[in-house]
Coordinates of C-alpha atoms in Angstrom, one line a residue:
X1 CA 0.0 0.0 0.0
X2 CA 1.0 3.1 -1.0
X3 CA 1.6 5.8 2.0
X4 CA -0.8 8.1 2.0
X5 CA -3.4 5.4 0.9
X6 CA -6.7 4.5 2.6
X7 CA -7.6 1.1 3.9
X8 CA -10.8 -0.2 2.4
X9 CA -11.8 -0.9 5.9
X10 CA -11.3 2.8 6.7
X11 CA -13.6 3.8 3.9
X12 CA -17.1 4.8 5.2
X13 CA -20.0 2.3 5.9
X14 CA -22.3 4.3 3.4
X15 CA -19.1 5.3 1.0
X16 CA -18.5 1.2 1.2
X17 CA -21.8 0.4 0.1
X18 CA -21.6 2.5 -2.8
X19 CA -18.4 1.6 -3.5
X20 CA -19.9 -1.9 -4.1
X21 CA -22.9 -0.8 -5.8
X22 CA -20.8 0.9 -9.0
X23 CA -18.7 -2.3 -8.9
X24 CA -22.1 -4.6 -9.7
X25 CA -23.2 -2.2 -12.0
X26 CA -20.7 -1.9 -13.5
X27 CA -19.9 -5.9 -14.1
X28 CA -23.0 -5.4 -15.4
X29 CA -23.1 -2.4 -17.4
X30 CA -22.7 -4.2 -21.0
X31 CA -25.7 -6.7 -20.7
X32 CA -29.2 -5.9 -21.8
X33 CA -31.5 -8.2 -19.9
X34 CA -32.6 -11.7 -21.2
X35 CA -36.5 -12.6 -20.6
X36 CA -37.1 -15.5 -22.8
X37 CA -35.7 -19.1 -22.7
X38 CA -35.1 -21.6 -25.8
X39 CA -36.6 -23.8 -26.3
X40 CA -35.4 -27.3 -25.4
X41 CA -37.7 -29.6 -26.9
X42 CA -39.2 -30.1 -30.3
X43 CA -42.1 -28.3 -31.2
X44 CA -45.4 -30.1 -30.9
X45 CA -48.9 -28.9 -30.8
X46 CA -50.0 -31.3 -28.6
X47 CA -47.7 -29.8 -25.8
X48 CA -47.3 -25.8 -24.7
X49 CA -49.7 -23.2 -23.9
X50 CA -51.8 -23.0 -26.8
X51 CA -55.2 -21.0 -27.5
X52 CA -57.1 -24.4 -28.8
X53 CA -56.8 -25.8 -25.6
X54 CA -59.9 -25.1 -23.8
X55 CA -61.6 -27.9 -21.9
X56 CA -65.1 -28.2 -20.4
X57 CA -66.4 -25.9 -17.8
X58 CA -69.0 -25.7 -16.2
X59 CA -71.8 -24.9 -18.6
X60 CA -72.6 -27.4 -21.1
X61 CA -71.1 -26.8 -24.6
X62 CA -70.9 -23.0 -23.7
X63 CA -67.4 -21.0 -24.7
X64 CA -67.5 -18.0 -22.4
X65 CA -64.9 -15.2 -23.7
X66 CA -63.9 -12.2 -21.5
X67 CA -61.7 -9.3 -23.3
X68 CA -60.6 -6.4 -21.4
X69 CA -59.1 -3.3 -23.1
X70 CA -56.2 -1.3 -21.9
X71 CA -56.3 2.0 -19.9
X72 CA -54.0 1.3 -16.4
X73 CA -55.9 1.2 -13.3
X74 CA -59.5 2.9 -14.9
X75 CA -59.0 -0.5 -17.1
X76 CA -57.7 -2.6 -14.6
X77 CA -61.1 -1.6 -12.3
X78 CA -63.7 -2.0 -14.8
X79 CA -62.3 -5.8 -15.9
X80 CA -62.1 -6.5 -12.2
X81 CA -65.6 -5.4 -11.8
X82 CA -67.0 -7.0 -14.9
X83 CA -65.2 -10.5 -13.7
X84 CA -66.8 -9.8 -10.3
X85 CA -70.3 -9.3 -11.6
X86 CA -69.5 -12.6 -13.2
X87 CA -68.9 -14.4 -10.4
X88 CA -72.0 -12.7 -8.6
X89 CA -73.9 -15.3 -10.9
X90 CA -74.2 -18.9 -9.7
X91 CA -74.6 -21.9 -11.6
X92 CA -76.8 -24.7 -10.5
X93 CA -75.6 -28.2 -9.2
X94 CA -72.7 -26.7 -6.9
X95 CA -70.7 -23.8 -6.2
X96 CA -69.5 -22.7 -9.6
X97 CA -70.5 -19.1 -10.7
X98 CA -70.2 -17.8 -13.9
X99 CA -66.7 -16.6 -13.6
X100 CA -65.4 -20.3 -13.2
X101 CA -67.7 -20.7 -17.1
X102 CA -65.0 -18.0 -18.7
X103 CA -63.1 -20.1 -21.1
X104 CA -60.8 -17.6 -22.6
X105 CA -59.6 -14.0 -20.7
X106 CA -58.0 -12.1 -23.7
X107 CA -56.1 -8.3 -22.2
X108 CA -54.4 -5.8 -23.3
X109 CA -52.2 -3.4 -21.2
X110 CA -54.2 -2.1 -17.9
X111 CA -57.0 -5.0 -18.6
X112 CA -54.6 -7.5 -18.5
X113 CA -53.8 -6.9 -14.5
X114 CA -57.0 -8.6 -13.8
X115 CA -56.7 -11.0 -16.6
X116 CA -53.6 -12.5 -15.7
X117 CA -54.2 -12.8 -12.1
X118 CA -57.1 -14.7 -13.0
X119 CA -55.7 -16.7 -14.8
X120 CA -53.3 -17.0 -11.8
X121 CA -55.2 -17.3 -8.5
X122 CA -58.8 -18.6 -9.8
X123 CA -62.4 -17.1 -9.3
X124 CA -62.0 -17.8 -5.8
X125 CA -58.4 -15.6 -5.5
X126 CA -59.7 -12.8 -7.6
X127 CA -61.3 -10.4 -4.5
X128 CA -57.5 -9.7 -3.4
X129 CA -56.9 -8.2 -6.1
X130 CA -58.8 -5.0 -5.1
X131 CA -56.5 -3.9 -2.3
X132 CA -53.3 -5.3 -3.3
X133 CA -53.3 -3.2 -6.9
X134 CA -56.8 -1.3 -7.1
X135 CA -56.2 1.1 -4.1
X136 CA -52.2 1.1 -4.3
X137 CA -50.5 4.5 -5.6
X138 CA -48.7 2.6 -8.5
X139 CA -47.6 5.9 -10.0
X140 CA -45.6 6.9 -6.7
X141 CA -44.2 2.9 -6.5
X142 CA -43.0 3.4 -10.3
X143 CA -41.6 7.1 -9.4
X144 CA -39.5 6.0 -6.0
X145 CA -38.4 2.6 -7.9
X146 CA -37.1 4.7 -10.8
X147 CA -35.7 8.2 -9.0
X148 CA -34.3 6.4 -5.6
X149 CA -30.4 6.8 -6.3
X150 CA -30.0 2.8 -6.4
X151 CA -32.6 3.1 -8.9
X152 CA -31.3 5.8 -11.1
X153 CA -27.9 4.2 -10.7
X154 CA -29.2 0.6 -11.8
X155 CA -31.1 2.5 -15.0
X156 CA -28.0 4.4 -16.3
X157 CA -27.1 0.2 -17.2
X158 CA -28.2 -1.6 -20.1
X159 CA -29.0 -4.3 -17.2
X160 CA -32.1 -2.2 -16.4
X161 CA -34.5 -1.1 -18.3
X162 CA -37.4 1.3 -17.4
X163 CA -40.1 -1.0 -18.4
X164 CA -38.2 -3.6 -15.2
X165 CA -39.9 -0.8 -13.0
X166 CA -43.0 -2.1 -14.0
X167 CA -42.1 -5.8 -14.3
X168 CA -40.8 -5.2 -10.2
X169 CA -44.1 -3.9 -9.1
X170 CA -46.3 -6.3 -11.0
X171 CA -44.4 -9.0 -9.5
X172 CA -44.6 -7.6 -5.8
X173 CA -48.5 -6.4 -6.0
X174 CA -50.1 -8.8 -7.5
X175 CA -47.4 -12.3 -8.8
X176 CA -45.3 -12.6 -5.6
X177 CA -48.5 -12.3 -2.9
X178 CA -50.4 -15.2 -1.0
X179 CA -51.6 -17.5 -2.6
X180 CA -49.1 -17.6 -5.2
X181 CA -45.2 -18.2 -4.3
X182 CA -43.0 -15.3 -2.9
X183 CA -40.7 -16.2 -5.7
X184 CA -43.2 -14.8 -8.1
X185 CA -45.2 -16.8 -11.2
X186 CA -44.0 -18.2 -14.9
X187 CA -46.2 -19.6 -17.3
X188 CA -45.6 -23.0 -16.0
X189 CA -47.1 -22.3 -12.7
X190 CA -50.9 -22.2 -15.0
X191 CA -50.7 -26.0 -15.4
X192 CA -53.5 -28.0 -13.4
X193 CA -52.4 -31.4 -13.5
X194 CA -56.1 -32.2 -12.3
X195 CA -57.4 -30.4 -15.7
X196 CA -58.5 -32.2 -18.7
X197 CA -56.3 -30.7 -21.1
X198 CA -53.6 -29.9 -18.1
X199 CA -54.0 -26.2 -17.9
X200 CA -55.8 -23.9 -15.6
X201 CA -59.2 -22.6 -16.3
X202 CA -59.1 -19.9 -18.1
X203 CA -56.8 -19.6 -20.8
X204 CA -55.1 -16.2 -20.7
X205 CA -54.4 -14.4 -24.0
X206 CA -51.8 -11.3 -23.2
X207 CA -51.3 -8.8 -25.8
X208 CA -48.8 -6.7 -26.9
X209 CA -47.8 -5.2 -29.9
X210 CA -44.7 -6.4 -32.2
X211 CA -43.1 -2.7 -32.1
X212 CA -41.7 -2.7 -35.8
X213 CA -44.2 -4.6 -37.7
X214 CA -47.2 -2.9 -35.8
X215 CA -49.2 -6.4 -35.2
X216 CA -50.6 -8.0 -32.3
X217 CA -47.9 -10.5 -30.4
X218 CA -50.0 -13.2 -28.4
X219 CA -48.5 -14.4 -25.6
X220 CA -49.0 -18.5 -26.2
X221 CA -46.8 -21.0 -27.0
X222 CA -48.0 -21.1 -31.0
X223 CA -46.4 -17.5 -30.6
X224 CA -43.4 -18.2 -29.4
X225 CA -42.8 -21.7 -31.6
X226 CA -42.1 -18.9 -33.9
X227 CA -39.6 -17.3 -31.8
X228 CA -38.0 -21.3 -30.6
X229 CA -38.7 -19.8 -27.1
X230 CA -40.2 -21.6 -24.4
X231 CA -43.4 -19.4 -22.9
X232 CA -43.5 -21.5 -20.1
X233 CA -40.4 -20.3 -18.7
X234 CA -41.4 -16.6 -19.1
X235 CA -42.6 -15.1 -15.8
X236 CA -46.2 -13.8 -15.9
X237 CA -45.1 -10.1 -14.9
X238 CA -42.9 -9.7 -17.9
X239 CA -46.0 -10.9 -20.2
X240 CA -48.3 -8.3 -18.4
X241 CA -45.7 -5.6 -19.0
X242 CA -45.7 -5.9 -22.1
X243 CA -48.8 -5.4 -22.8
X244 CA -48.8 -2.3 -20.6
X245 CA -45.6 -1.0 -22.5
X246 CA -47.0 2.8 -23.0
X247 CA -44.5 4.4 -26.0
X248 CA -41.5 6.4 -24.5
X249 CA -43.2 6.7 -21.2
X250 CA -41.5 3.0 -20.4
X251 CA -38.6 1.0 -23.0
X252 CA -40.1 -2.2 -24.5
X253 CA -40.0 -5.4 -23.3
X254 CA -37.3 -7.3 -26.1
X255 CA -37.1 -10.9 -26.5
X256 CA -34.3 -12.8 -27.9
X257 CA -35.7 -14.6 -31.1
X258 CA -33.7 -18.0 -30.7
X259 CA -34.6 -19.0 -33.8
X260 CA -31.6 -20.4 -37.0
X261 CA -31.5 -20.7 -40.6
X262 CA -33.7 -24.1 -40.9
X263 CA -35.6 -23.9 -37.7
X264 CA -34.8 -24.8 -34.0
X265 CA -31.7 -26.3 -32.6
X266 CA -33.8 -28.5 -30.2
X267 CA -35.9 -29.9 -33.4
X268 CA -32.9 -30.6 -35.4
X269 CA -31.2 -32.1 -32.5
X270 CA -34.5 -34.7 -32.4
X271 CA -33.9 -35.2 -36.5
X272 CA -37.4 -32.9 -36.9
X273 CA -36.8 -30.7 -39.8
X274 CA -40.6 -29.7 -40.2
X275 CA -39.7 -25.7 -40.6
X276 CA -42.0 -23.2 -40.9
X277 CA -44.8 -24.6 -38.8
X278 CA -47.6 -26.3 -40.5
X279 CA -50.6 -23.4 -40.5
X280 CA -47.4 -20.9 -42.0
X281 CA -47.3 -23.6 -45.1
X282 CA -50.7 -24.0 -45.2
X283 CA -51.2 -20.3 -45.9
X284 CA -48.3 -20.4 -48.2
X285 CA -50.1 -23.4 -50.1
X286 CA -53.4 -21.6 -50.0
X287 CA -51.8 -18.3 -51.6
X288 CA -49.9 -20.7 -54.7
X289 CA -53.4 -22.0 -55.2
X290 CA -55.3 -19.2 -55.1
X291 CA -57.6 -20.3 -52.5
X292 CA -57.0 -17.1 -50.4
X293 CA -56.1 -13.9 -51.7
X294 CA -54.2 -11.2 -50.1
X295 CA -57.2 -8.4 -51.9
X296 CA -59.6 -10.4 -50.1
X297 CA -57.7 -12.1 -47.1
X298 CA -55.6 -9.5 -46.0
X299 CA -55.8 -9.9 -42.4
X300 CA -54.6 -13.7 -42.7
X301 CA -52.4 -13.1 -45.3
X302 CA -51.1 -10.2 -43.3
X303 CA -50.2 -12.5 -40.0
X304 CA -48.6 -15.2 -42.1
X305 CA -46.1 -12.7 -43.6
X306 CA -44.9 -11.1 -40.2
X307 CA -44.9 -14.4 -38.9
X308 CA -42.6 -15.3 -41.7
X309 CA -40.3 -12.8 -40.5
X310 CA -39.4 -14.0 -37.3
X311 CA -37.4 -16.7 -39.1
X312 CA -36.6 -14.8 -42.3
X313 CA -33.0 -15.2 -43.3
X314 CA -30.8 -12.7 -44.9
X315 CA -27.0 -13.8 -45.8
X316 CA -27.3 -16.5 -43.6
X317 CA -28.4 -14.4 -41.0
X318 CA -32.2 -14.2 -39.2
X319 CA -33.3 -10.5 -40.3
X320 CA -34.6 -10.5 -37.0
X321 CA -32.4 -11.4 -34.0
X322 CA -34.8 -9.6 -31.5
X323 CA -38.4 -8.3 -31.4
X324 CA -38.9 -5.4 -29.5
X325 CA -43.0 -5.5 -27.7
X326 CA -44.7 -2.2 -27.1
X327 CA -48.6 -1.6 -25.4
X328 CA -50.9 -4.1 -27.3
X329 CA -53.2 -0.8 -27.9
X330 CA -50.9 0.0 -30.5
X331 CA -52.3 -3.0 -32.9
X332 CA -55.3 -3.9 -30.8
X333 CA -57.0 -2.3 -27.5
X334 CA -59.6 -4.6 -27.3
X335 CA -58.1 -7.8 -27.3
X336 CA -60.4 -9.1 -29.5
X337 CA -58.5 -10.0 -32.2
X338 CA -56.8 -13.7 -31.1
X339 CA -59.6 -15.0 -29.3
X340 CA -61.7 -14.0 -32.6
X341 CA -59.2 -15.7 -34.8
X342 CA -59.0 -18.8 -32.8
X343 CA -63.0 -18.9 -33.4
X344 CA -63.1 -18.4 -36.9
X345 CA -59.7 -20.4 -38.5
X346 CA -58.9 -23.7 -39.5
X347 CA -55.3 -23.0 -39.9
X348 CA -54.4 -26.0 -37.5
X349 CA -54.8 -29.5 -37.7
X350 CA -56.1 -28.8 -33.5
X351 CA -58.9 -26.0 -33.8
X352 CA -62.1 -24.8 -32.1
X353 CA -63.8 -24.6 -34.9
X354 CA -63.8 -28.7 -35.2
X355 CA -65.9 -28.4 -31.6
X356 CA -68.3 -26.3 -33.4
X357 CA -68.6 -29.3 -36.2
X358 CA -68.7 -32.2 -33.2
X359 CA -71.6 -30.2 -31.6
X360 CA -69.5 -30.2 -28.6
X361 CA -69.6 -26.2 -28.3
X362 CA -73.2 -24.6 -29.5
X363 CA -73.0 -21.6 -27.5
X364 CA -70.8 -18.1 -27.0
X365 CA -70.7 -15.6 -25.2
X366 CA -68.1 -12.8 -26.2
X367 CA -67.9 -10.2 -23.5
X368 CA -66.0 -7.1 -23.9
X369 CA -64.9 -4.2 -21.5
X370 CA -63.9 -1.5 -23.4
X371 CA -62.5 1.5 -21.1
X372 CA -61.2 3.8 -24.2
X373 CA -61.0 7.4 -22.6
X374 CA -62.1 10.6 -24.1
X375 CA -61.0 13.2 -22.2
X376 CA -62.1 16.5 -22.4
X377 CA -59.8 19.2 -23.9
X378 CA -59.6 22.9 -24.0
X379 CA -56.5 22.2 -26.3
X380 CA -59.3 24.0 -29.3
X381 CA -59.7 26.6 -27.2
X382 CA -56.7 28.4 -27.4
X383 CA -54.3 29.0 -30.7
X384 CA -51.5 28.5 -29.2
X385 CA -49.8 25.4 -30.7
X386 CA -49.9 22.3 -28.9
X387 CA -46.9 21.2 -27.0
X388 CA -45.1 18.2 -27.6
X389 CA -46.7 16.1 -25.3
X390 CA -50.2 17.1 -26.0
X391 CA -49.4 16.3 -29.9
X392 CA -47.8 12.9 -28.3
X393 CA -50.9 12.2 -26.3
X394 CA -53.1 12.9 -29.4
X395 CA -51.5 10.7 -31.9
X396 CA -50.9 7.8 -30.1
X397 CA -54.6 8.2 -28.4
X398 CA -56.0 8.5 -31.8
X399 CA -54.1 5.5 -33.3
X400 CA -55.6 3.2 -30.5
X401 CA -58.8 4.8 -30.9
X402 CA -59.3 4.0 -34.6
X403 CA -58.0 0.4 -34.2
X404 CA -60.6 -0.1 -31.7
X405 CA -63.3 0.9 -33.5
X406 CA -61.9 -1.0 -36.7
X407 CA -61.6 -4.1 -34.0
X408 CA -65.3 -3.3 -33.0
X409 CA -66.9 -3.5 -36.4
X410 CA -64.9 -6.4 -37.6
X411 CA -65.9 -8.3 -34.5
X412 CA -70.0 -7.9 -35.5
X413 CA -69.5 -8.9 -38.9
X414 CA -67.0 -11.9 -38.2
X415 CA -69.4 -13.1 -35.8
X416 CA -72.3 -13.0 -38.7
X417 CA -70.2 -14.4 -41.1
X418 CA -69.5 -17.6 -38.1
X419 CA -73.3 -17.6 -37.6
X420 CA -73.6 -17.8 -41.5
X421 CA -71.3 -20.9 -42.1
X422 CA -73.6 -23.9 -43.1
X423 CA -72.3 -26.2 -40.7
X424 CA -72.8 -24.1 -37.7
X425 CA -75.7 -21.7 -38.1
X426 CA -78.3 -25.0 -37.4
X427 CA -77.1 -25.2 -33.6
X428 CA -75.2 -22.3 -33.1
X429 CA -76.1 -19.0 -30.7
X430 CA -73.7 -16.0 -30.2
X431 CA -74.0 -13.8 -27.9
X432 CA -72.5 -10.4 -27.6
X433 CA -72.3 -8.6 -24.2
X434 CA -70.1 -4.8 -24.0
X435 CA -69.0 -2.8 -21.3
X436 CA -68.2 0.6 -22.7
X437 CA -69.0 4.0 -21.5
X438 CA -69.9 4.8 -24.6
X439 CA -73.0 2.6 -24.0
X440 CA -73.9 5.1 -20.8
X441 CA -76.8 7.5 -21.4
X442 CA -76.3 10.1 -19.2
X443 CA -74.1 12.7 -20.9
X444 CA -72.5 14.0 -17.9
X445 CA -72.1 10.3 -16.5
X446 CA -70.6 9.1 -19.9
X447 CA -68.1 12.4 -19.8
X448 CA -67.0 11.9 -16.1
X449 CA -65.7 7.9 -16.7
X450 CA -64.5 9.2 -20.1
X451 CA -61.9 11.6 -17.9
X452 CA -61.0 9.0 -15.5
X453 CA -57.2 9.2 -16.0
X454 CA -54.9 6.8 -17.7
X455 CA -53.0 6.6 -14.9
X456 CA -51.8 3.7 -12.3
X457 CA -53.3 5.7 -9.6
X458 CA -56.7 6.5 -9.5
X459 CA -58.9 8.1 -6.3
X460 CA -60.4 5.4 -4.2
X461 CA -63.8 6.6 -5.4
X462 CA -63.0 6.3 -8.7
X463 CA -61.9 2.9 -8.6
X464 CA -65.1 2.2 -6.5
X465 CA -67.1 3.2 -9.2
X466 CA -65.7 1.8 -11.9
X467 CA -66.5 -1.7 -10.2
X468 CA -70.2 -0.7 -9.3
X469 CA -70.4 0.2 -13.0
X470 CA -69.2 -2.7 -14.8
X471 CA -71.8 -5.0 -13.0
X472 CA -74.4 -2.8 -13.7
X473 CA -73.7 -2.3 -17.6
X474 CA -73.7 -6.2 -17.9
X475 CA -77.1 -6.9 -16.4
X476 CA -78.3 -3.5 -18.4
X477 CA -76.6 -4.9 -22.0
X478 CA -79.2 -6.8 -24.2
X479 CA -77.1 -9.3 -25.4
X480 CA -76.2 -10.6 -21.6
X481 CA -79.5 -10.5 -21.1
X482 CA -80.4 -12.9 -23.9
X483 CA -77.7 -15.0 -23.0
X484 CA -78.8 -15.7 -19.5
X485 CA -82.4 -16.2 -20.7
X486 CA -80.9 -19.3 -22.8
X487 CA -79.2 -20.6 -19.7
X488 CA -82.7 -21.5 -18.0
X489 CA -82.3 -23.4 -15.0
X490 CA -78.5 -23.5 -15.4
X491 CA -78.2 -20.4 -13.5
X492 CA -80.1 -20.3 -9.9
X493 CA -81.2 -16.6 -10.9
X494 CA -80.2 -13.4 -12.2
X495 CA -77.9 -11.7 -9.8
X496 CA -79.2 -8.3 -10.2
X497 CA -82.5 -7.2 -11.6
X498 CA -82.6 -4.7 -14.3
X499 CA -84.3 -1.8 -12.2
X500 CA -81.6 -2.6 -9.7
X501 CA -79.1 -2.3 -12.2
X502 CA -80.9 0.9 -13.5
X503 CA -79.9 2.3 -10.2
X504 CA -76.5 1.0 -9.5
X505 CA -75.2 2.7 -12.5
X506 CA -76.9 6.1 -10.9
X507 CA -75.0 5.8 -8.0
X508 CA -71.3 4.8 -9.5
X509 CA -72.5 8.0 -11.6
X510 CA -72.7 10.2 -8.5
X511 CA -69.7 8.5 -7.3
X512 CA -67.9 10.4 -10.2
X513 CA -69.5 13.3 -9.2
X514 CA -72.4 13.2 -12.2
X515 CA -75.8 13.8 -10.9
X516 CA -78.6 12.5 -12.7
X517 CA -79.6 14.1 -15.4
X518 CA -83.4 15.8 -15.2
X519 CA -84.9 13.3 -18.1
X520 CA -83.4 10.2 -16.3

């Protein structure tokens, strides 16, 4: 030691400390995070989380789908309290309500909080959710995990990102929390080995959106076959992220794309050397033939092609080592689109459509929560030009806004056209059931949950209301209606009569500070 040199023992306790901290980091500094795992097994669509997979519940040949759109907490809210009114409902012949019916939960950003954990605790976990992420100031959690120095210090690394601020707190509210295990949840952790088809009830549908190609990303294994990436291994929190991935507010969630010129390791390895998937070649096939046509089947023709570049090669290099997953509400807000295309395709050999054909399915319900904002402005009131976050604000609000009610309209006349087929419309009912404050009649009501915030902090009220107003738009929508009429005596009763409901949504209207209007 030099003379005038200090000890490290001599250093400080906090200067220590610190001292260590930079040292980590800066091991670190030079590695971006790694989310997803190969995978080390062959692909087969018999095994994996896939969307086909959807055993019996509870009602008799009924599929029960539940989408929830994105908006943070105001979202989160009004899908909690649409799956609550749900489960309000019992079925005859034992305890199941209609919450344990739900087949598929399909999400997108803020919607998928109460989607996932769901899908992750059961009908009969759901109720926690209220307190341990409803009421929570997730705003201030984000702000102290992000600004704290270790935080800042860990985000001037590659090793951090800003969107792990959100993967952090997703996993301590609501994936790390009793019932589930303190080490936090991974795709895995849905298997049921009591289940029919080995999965818990019901299958979860998270989605983002594939940042350069602007498409939905579906978190399920058929997704990730095209990656050769393992969902199973992925933790549940970075899925939910992803969803909720709001542009430049938070980085995206990246995920490596393990994928080599002629397919997967692990299926060459096994002497498979079936590359592309079967539906991609299909499609292709169909194309040649001229059974589909991109003028006429753009949407299907569209999917094949970006699916086709995950594994495109370019000098004997994939064109695309990474994909890089932004908000779903970029492509989709609804979440309507993958559930919808598992209804209507026969792209795989395994599809729902064949339980249509059997007879084994004759009934749907489609459900929707839509909690698309429309906040008033006074942005037209003044000439002064816009600042850049009110022009950021508008164009990504009015890109989500147009895709959802593209998604909308597409999903009434795909659901005529299913009705239509000649194989199906015989036996077949479809009901469709929304949640959507554009369905409120009081102006003032339908302005006040239009300016709940996008925000993951909302007033306790607020979130109050959102719940008391989800149950009450289901039992006040005309297709829920009908659909309970055709259950009979498989429900025990309706759980809230239509003048009750009538009166329920008056009071989540007050709660928002919207008296009834005089012609009410």
């Amino acid at each position: 030691m030099t003379a005038g040199s200090t000890p490290l023992t001599a250093v400080p306790k906090h200067l220590h400390r610190l001292l260590i901290l930079f040292t980590v980091l800066a091991v670190s500094a030079c590695a971006y995070p790694t989310r997803n795992a190969p995978l080390e097994e062959p692909i087969d669509q018999d095994r994996g989380y896939r969307g086909y997979q959807v055993d019996d519940g509870p009602l008799a040949r009924t599929l029960v789908i539940v989408t929830v759109s994105g908006g943070g907490t105001r979202a989160a809210a009004l899908g909690y309290g649409a799956m609550q009114a749900l489960a309000n409902v019992r079925l005859r012949g034992g305890d199941d309500t209609l919450l344990h019916a739900v087949d598929i939960v399909s999400s997108v950003s803020g919607g998928s909080v109460p989607a996932a954990y769901l899908a992750a605790v059961g009908p009969e976990g759901l109720p926690a959710m209220e307190d341990a992420f409803l009421h929570q100031d997730g705003i201030g959690r984000l702000l102290w995990r992000g600004l704290n120095p270790y935080g800042l210090a860990q985000l001037s690394t590659p090793a951090v990102e800003r969107i792990d601020m959100l993967i952090r707190w997703f996993d301590d509210a609501l994936f790390a929390a009793e019932p589930l295990p303190s080490e936090g949840i991974t795709y895995a952790d849905l298997r049921d080995p009591d289940a029919p088809n080995g999965w818990r009830r019901p299958f979860l549908i998270l989605n983002a959106a594939d940042m350069t190609q602007e498409q939905p990303f579906a978190f399920h294994q058929d997704q990730f076959d095209l990656l050769c990436s393992d969902l199973e291994q992925l933790p549940l929190s970075v899925g939910v992220a992803a969803s909720a991935a709001f542009p430049v507010a938070l980085s995206p969630v990246t995920l490596v794309n393990y994928t080599e010129p002629g397919g997967c390791e692990a299926q060459r390895a096994a002497g498979d050397d079936v590359w592309p998937p079967a539906w991609i070649g299909r499609i292709d096939t169909s194309l040649e033939n001229g059974t589909i046509s991109p003028r006429t089947h753009r949407a299907r023709v569209r999917r094949a092609r970006v699916a086709a570049s995950y594994y495109q090669v370019r000098d004997g290099e994939l064109v695309r080592p990474y994909i890089h997953l932004l908000d779903g509400g970029i492509a989709e807000n609804l979440g309507v689109a993958e559930p919808l295309r598992l209804l209507t395709t026969r792209e795989r050999t395994l599809n729902l459509l064949s339980r249509f054909d059997r007879g084994d399915i004759n009934r749907v319900l489609f459900l929707v929560v839509n909690a698309r904002s429309d906040a008033a402005t006074s942005l037209d009131r003044s000439k002064a030009t816009p600042g850049m976050l009110d022009m950021l604000n508008a164009t990504t609000g009015s890109a989500i806004d147009n895709a959802t009610y593209g998604t909308l309209e597409g999903l009434q006349q795909q659901i005529r056209s299913l009705m239509r087929a000649p194989t199906l419309r015989e036996q077949l009912t479809v009901d469709t059931a929304y949640v959507d404050f554009d369905l409120i009649d009081n102006s003032r009501c339908r302005q006040a949950f239009r300016d709940v915030a996008t925000s993951w902090t909302l007033p306790e009220n607020e979130v109050h209301a959102l719940i008391r107003l989800a149950e009450a738009m289901i039992w006040l929508d005309p297709g829920f209606r009908t659909f309970t009429t055709r259950l009979g005596d498989e429900m025990l009763g309706p759980a809230m009569s239509e003048p009750a409901a009538r009166r329920a949504k008056t009071t989540a209207c007050r709660m928002v500070g919207a008296p009834p209007e005089s012609a009410e």
